[in-house]
PDB file of C-alpha atoms in Angstrom:
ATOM      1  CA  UNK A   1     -50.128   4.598  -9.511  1.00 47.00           C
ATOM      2  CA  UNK A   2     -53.131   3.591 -11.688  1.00 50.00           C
ATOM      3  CA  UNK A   3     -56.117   5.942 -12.007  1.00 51.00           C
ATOM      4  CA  UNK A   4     -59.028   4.988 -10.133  1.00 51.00           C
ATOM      5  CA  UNK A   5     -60.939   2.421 -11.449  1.00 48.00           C
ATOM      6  CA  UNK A   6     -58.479   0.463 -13.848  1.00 56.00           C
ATOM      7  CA  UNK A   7     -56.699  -2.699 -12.831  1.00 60.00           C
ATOM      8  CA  UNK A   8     -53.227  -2.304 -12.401  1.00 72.00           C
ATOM      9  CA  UNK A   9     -51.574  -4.951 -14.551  1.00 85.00           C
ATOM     10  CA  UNK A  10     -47.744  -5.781 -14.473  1.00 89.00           C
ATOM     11  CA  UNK A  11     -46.464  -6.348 -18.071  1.00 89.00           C
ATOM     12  CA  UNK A  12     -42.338  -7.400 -19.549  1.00 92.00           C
ATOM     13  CA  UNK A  13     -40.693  -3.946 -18.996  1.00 91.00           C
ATOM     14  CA  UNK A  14     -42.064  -2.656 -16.160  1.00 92.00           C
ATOM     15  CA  UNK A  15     -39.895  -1.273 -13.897  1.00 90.00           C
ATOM     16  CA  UNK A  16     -40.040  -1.396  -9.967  1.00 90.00           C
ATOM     17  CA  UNK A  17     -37.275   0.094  -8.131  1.00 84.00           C
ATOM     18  CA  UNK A  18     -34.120  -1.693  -9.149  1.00 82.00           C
ATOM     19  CA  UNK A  19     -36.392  -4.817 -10.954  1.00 90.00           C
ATOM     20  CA  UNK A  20     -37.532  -4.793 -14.277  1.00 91.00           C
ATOM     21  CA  UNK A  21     -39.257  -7.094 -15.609  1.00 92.00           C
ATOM     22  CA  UNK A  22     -38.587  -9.647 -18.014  1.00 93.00           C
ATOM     23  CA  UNK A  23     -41.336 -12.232 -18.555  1.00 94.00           C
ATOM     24  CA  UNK A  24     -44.080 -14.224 -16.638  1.00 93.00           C
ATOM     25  CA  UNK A  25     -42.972 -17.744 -15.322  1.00 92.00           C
ATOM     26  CA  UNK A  26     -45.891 -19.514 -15.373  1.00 91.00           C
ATOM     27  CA  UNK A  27     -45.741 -20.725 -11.747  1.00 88.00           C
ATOM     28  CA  UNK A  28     -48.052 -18.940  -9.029  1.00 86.00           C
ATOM     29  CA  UNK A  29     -47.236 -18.083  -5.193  1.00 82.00           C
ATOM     30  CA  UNK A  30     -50.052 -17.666  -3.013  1.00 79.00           C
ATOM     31  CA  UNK A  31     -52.245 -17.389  -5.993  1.00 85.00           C
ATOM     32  CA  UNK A  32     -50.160 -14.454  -7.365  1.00 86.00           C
ATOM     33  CA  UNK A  33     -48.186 -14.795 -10.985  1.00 90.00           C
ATOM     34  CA  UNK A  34     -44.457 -15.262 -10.168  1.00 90.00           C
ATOM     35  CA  UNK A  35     -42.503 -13.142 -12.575  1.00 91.00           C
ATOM     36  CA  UNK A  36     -38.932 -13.241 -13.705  1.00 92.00           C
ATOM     37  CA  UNK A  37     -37.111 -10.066 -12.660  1.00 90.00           C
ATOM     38  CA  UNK A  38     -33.810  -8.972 -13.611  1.00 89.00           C
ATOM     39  CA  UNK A  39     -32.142  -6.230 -10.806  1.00 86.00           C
ATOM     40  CA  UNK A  40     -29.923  -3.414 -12.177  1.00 81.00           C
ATOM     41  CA  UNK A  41     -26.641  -5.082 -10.460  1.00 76.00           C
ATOM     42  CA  UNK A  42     -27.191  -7.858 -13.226  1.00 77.00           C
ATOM     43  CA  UNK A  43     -28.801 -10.440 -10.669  1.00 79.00           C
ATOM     44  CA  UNK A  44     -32.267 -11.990 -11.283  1.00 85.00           C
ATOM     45  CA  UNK A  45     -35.316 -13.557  -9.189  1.00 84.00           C
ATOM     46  CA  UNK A  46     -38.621 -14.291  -9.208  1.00 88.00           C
ATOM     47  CA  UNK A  47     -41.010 -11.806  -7.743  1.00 87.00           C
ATOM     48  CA  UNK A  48     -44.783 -12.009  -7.455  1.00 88.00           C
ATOM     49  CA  UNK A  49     -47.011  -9.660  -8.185  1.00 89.00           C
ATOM     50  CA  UNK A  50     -47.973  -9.327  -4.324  1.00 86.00           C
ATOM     51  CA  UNK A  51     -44.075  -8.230  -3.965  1.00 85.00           C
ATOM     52  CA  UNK A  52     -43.962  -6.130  -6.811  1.00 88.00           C
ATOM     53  CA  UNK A  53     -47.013  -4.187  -6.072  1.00 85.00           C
ATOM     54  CA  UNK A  54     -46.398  -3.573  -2.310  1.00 82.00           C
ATOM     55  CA  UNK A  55     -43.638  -0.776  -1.694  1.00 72.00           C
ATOM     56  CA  UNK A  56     -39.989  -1.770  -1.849  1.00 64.00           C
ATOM     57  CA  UNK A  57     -37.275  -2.747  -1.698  1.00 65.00           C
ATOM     58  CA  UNK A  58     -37.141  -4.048  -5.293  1.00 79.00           C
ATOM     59  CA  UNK A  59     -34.056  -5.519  -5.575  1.00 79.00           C
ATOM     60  CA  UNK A  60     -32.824  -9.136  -5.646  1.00 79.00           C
ATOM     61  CA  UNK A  61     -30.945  -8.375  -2.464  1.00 73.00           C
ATOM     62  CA  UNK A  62     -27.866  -6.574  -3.450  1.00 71.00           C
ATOM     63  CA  UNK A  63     -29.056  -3.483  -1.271  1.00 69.00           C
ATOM     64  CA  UNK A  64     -28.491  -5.817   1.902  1.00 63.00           C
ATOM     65  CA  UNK A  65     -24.609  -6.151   0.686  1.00 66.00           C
ATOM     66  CA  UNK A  66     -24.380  -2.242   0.361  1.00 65.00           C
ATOM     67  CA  UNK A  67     -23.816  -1.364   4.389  1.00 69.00           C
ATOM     68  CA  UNK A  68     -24.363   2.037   5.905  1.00 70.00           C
ATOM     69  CA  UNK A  69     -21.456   5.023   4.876  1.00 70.00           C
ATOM     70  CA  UNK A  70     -20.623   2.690   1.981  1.00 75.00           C
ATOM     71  CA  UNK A  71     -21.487   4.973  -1.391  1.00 82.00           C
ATOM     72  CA  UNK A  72     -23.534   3.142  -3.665  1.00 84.00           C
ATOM     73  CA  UNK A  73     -22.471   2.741  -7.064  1.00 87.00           C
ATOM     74  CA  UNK A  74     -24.847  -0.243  -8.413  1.00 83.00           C
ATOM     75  CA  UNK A  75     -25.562   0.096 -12.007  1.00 84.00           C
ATOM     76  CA  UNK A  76     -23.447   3.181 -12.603  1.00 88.00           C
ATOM     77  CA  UNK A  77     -21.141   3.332 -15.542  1.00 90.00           C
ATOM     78  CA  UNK A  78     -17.449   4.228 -15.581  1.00 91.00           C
ATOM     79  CA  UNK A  79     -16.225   4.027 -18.861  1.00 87.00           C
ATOM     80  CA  UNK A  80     -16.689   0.400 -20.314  1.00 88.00           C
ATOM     81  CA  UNK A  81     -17.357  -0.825 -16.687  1.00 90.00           C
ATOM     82  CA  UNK A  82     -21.069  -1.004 -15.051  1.00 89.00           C
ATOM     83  CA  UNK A  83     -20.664  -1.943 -11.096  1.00 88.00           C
ATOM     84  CA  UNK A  84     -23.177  -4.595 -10.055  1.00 85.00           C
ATOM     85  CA  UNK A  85     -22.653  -5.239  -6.277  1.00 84.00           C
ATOM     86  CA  UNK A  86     -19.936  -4.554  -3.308  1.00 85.00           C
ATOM     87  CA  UNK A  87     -17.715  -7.740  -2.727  1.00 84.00           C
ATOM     88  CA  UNK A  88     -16.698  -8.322   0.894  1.00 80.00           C
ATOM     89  CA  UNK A  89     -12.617  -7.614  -0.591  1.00 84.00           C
ATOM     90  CA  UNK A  90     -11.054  -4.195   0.531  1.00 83.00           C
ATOM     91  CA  UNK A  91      -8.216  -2.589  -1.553  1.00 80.00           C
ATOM     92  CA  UNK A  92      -5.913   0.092  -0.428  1.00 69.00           C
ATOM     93  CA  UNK A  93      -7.052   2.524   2.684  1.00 73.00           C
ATOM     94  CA  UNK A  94      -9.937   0.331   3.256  1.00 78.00           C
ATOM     95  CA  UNK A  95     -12.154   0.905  -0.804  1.00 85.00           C
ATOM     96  CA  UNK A  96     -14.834  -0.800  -0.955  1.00 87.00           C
ATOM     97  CA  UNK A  97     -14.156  -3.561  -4.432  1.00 89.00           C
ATOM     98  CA  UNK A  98     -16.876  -3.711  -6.935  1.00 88.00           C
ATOM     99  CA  UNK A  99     -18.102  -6.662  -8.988  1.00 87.00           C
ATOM    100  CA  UNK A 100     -17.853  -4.790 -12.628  1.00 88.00           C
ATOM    101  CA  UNK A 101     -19.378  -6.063 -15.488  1.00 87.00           C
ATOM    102  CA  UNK A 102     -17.561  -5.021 -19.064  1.00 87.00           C
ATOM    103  CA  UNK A 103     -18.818  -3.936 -22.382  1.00 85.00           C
ATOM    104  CA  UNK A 104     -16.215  -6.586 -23.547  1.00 80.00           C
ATOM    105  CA  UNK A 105     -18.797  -9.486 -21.722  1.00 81.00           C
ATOM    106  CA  UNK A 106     -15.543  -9.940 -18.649  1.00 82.00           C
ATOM    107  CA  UNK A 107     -16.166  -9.247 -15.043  1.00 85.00           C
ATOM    108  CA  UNK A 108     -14.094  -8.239 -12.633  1.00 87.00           C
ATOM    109  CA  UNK A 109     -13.209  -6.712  -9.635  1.00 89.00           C
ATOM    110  CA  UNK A 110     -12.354  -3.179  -9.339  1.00 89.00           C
ATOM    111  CA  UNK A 111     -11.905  -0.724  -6.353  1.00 89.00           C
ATOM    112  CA  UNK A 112     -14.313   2.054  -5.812  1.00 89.00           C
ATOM    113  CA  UNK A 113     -11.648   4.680  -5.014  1.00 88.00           C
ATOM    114  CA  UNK A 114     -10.167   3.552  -8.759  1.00 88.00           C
ATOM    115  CA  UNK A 115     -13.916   3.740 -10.508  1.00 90.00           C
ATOM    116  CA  UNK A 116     -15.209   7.139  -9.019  1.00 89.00           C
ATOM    117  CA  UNK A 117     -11.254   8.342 -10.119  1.00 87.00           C
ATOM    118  CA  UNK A 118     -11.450   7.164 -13.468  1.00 85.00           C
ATOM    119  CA  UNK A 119      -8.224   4.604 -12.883  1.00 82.00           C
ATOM    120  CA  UNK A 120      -9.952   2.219 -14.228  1.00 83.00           C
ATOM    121  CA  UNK A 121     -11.913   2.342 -16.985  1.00 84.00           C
ATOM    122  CA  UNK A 122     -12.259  -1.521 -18.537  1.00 84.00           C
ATOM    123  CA  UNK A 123     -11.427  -5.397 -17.799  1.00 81.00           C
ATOM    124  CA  UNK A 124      -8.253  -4.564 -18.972  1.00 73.00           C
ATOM    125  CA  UNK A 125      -9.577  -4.949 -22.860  1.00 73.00           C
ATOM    126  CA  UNK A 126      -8.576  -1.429 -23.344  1.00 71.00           C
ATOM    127  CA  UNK A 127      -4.960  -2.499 -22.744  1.00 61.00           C
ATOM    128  CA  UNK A 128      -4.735  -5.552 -24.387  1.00 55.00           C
ATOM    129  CA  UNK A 129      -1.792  -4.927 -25.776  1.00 51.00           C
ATOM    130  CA  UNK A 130      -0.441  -2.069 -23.262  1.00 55.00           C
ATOM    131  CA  UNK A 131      -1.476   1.487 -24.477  1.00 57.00           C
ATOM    132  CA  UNK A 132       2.008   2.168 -23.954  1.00 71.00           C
ATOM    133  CA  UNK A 133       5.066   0.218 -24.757  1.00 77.00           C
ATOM    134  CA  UNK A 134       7.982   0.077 -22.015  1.00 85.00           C
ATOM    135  CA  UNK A 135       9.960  -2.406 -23.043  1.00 88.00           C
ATOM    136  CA  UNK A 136      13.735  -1.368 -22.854  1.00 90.00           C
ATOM    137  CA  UNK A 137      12.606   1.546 -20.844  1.00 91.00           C
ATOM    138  CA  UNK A 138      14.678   2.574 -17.912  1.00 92.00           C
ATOM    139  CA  UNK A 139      12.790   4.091 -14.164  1.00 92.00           C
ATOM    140  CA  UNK A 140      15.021   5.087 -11.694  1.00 90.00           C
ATOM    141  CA  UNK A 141      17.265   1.778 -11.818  1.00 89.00           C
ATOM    142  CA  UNK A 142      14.787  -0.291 -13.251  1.00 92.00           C
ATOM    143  CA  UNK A 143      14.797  -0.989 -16.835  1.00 93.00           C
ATOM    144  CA  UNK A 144      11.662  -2.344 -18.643  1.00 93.00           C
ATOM    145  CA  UNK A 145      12.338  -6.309 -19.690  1.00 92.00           C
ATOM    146  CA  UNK A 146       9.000  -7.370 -20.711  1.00 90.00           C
ATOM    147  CA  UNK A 147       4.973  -7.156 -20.416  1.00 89.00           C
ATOM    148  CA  UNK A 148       3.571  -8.936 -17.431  1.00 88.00           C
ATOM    149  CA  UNK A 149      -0.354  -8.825 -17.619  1.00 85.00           C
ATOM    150  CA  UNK A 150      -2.965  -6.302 -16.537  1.00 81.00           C
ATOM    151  CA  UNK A 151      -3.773  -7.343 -12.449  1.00 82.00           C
ATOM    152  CA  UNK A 152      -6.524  -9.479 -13.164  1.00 76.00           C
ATOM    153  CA  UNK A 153      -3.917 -11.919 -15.174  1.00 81.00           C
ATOM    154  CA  UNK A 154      -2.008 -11.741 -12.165  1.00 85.00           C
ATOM    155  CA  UNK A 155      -4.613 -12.405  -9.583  1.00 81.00           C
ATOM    156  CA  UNK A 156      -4.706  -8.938  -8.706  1.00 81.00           C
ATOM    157  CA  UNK A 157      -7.547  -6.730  -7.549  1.00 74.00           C
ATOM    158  CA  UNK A 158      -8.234  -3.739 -10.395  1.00 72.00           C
ATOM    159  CA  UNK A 159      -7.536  -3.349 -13.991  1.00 69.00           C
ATOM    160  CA  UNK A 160      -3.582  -2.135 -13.588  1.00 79.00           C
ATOM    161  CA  UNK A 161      -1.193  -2.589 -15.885  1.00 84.00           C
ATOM    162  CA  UNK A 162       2.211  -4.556 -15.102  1.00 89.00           C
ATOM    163  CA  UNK A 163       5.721  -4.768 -16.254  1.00 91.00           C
ATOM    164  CA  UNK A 164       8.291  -7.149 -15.780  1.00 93.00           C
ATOM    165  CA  UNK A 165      11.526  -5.149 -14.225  1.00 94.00           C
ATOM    166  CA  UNK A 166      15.386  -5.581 -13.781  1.00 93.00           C
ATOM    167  CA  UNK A 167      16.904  -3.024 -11.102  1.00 92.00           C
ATOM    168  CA  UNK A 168      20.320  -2.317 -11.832  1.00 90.00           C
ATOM    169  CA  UNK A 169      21.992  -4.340  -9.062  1.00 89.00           C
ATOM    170  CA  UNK A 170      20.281  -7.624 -10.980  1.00 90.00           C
ATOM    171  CA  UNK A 171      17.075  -8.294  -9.000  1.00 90.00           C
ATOM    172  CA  UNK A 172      13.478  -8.873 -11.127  1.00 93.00           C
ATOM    173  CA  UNK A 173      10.071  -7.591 -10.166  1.00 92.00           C
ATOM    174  CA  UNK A 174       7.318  -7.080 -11.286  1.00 93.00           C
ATOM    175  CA  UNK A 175       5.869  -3.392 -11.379  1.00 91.00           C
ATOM    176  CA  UNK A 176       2.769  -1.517 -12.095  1.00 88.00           C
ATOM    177  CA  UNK A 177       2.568   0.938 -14.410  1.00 87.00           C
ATOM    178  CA  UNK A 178       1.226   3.613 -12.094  1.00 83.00           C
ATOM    179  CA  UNK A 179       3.863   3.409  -9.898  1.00 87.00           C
ATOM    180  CA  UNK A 180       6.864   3.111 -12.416  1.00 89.00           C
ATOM    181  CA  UNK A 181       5.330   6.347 -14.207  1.00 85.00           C
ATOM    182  CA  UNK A 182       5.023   8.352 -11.083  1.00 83.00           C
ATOM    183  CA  UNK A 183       8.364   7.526  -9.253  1.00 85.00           C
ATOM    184  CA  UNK A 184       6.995   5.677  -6.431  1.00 85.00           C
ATOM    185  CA  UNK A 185       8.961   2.733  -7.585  1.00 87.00           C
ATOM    186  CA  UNK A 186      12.747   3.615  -8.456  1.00 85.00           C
ATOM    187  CA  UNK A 187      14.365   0.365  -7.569  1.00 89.00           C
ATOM    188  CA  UNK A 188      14.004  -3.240  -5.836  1.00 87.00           C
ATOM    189  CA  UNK A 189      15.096  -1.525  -3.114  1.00 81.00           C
ATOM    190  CA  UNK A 190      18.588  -1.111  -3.266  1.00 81.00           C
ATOM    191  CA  UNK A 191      18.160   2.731  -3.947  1.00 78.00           C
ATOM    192  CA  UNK A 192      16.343   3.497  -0.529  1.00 72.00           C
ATOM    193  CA  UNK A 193      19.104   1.353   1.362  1.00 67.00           C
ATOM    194  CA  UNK A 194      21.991   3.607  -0.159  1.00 67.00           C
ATOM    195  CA  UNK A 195      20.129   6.836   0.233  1.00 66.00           C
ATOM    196  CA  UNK A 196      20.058   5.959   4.027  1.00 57.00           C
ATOM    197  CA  UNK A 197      23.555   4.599   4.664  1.00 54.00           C
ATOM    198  CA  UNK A 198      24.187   8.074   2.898  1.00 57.00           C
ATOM    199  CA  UNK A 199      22.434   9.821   5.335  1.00 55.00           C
ATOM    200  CA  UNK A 200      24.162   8.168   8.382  1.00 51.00           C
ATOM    201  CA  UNK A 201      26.924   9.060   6.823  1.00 54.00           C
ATOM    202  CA  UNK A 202      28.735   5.322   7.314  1.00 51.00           C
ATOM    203  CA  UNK A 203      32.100   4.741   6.874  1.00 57.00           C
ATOM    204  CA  UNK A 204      33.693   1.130   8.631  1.00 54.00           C
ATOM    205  CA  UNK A 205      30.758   0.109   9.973  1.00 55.00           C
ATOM    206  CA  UNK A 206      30.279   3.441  11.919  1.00 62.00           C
ATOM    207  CA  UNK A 207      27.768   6.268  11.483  1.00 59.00           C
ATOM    208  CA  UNK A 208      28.850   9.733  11.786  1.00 59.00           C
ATOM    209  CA  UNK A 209      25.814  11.105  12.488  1.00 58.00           C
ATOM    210  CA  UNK A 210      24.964   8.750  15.387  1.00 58.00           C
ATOM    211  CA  UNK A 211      28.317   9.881  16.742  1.00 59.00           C
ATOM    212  CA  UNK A 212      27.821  13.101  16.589  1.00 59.00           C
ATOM    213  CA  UNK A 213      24.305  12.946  18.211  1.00 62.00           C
ATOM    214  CA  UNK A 214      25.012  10.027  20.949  1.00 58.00           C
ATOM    215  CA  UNK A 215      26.953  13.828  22.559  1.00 56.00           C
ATOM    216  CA  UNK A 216      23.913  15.471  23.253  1.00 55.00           C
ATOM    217  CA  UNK A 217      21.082  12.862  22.535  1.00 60.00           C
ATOM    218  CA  UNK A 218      19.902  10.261  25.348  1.00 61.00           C
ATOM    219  CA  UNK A 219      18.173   7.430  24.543  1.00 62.00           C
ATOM    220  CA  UNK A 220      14.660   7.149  26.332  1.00 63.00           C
ATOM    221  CA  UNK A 221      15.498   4.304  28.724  1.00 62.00           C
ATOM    222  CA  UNK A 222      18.678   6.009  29.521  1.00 71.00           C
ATOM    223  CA  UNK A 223      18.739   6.827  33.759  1.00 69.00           C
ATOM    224  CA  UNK A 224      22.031   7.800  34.347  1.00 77.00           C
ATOM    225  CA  UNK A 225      21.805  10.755  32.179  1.00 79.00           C
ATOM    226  CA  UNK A 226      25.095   9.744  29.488  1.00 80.00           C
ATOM    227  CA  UNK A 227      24.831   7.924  26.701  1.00 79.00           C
ATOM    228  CA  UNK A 228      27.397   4.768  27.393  1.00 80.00           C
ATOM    229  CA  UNK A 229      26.778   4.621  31.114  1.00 86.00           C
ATOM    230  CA  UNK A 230      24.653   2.112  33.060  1.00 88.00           C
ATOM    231  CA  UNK A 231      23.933   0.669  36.186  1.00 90.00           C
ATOM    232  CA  UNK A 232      25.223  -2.826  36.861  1.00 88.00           C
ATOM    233  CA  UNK A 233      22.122  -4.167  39.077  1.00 88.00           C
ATOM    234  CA  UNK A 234      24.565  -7.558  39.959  1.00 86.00           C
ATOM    235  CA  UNK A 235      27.910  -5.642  40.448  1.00 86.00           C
ATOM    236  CA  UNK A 236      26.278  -2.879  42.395  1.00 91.00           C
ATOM    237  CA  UNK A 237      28.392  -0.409  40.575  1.00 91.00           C
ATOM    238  CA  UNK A 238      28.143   2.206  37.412  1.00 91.00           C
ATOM    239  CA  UNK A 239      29.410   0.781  34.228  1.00 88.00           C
ATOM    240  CA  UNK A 240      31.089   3.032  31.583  1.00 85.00           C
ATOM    241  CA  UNK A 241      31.227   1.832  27.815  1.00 83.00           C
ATOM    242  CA  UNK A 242      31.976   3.335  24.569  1.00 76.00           C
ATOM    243  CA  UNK A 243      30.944   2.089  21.033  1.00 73.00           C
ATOM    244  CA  UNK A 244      32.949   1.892  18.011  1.00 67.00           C
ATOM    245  CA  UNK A 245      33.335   0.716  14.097  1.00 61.00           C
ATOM    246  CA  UNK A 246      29.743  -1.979  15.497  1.00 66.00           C
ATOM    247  CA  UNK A 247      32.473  -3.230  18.653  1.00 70.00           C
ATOM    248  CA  UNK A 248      31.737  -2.463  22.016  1.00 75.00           C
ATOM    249  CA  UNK A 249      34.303  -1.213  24.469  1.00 71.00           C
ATOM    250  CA  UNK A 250      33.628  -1.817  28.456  1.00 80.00           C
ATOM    251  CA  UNK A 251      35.748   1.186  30.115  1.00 80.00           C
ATOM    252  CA  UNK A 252      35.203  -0.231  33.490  1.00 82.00           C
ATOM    253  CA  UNK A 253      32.898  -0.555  36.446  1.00 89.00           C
ATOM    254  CA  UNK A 254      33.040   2.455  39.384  1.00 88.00           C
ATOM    255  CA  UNK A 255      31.586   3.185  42.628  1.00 89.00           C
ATOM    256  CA  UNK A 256      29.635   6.218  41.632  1.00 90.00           C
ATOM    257  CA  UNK A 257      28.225   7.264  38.684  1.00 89.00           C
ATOM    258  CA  UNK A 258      29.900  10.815  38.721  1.00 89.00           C
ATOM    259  CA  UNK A 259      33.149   8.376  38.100  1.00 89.00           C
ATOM    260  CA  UNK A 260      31.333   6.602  35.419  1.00 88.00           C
ATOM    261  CA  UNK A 261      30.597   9.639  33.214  1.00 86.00           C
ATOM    262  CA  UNK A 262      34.061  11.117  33.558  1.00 84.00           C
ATOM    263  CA  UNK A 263      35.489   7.837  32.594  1.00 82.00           C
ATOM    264  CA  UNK A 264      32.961   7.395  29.353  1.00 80.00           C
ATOM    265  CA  UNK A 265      33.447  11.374  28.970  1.00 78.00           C
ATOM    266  CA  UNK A 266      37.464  10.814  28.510  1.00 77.00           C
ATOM    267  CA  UNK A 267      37.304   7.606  26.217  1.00 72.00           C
ATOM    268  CA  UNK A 268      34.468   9.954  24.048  1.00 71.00           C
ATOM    269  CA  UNK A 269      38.244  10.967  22.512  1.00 69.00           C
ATOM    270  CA  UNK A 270      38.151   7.432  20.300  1.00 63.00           C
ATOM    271  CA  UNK A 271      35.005   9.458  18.761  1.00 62.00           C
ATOM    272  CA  UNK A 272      35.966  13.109  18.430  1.00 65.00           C
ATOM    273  CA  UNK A 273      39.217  11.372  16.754  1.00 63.00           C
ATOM    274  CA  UNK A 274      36.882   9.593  14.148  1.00 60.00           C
ATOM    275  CA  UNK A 275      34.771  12.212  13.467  1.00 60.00           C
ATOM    276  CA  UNK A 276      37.981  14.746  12.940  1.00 65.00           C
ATOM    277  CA  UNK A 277      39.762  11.981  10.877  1.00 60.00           C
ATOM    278  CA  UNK A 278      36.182  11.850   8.338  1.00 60.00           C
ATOM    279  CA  UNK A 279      36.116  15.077   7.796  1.00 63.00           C
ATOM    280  CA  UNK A 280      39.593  16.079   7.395  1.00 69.00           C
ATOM    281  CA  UNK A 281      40.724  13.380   5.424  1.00 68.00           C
ATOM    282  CA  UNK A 282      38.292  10.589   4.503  1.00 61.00           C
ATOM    283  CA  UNK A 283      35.400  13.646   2.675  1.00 63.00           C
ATOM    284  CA  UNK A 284      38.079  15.205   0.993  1.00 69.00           C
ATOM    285  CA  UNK A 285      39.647  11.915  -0.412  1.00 67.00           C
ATOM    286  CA  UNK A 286      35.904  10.924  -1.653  1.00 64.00           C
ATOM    287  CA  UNK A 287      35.295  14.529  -3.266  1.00 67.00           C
ATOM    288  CA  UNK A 288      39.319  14.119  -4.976  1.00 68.00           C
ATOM    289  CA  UNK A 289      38.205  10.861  -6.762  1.00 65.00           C
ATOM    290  CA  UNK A 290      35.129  11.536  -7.772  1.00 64.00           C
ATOM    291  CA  UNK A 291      36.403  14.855  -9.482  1.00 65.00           C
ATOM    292  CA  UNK A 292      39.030  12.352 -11.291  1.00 66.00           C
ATOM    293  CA  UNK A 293      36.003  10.469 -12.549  1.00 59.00           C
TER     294      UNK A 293
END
C-alpha cells in the first residue's frame, strides 16, 4: 500500500498477484487506463487500473481452470519445464496434465504425477537423440530394433521415451523406455500366456490343476453340491457329466440326485487315470529331455 498522501501510480513491472505488468495500451475503460498484463501461466489480458487496484484475483483466469483438491503448480519449474495451466486431459490414476512451457521455446503436455516426480524434466529436447542407446538390446524377449520418438512425436501425453521392439515369437511394438528398463514389459505378450498355461499345468487340452481342484472345489452356481451334476429342469431328472481333454461326456440322466453323484463319482476314474498317467509318466518324460538338452 502507498503511504498516506501519495498517489498510487501503476508503472511496467508492477506486480499484482499473478499479473505483472507490461505496458500501458492506450485505450481507457470507464475512464481508467487499460494496461497490458502478462499472468505467470504465460497468458495475457488487459486489466484496468480499477481491476488492478481493487483486491484479487489477478490472474487472466487460469485460477478458474485449477478446481478444488487439484495442487497447483502454475509457474513452478521442474527442470527445463515451467507449468502454465491444468488441461482438462487425465493421465494414469486420474493426474491432473499440465500445459508446460520449455526452455527449448516447445510446449507440451506433461502429467503432474510425472513433474512433482521428476519423470519428466523437458519437451523431450533433453533426449533428442535418446540419452541412452538400445538398439540391438534384448528385454525379456524383446530385442531393441530401432528409436521410435519421445511421446509427444507419437501423440502421446508426457515427455517418455520410445523404442521400436521385436518379441521373440516375431511380433513388433512399440515400448517405452520406463517400462522396458523396469521389467514391466518382457514380451508382446506371449510370455504371460506361457507362464499361465504353465501354471494350469496343460497337457492335451486339459489342465491338471483344474482336475485336481474340480474334487473338492464347487463352482458358485453349483446346487447340487458336485461338480458335473445338474438338474435337468425339462427332463425332470439329475444329469451326471464329466469333462475331459475340452470334450464333454453326458454319463446319463437319473431319478435322484444321490444316483447322479455316484454315477459322476465313478466316471471321476477317466480323471484320477489322467492325473496318475501326468505324473508318472508324462513329468518324468519332460524332465528326461530336457536333461538331454
Amino acid at each position: 500500500m502507498p503511504a498516506a498522501g501519495k498517489i498510487d501510480k501503476i508503472k511496467p513491472g508492477r506486480r499484482f498477484d499473478r499479473l505483472t505488468v507490461m505496458y500501458d495500451t492506450g485505450k481507457t475503460a470507464g475512464r481508467y487506463t487499460l494496461w497490458h498484463c502478462k499472468c505467470d501461466c504465460g497468458g495475457e489480458i488487459e486489466v484496468s487500473t480499477r481491476e488492478l487496484k481493487r483486491e484479487g484475483p489477478h490472474n487472466c483466469g487460469c485460477v478458474a481452470r485449477i478446481k478444488p483438491g487439484t495442487r497447483d503448480l502454475t509457474g513452478m519449474r521442474f527442470g527445463k519445464l515451467v507449468a502454465l495451466y491444468p488441461t482438462e486431459e487425465r493421465a494414469d490414476q486420474g493426474s491432473v496434465v499440465w500445459h508446460c512451457n520449455c526452455d527449448s521455446g516447445n510446449e507440451c503436455d506433461v502429467s503432474s504425477r510425472r513433474l512433482t516426480r521428476g519423470k519428466a524434466r523437458s519437451c523431450g529436447c533433453l533426449s533428442h537423440p535418446p540419452l541412452k542407446d538400445y538398439v540391438g538390446k534384448t528385454f525379456g524377449r524383446w530385442t531393441v530394433v530401432e528409436y521410435a520418438g519421445t511421446a509427444r512425436d507419437l501423440g502421446l501425453v508426457g515427455t517418455k521415451n520410445y523404442w521400436k521392439c521385436r518379441c521373440s515369437c516375431g511380433k513388433e511394438g512399440v515400448i517405452g523406455q520406463t517400462e522396458l528398463q523396469n521389467g514391466e514389459s518382457q514380451s508382446c505378450g506371449c510370455l504371460q500366456k506361457e507362464r499361465c498355461l504353465e501354471s494350469l499345468k496343460l497337457v492335451d487340452d486339459t489342465s491338471i490343476v483344474r482336475l485336481e481342484t474340480s474334487q473338492t472345489k464347487l463352482r458358485s452356481d453349483n446346487a447340487s453340491g458336485k461338480t458335473g451334476v445338474c438338474f435337468i429342469t425339462r427332463e425332470q431328472k439329475w444329469a451326471a457329466y464329466i469333462t475331459l481333454q475340452k470334450k464333454r461326456y453326458w454319463i446319463g440322466l437319473y431319478k435322484s440326485k444321490e444316483e447322479a453323484i455316484q454315477a459322476r463319482t465313478k466316471a471321476e476314474e477317466l480323471h484320477e487315470d489322467f492325473i496318475d498317467w501326468y505324473y508318472q509318466e508324462y513329468l518324468p518324460a519332460q524332465q528326461q529331455a530336457t536333461d538331454a538338452d
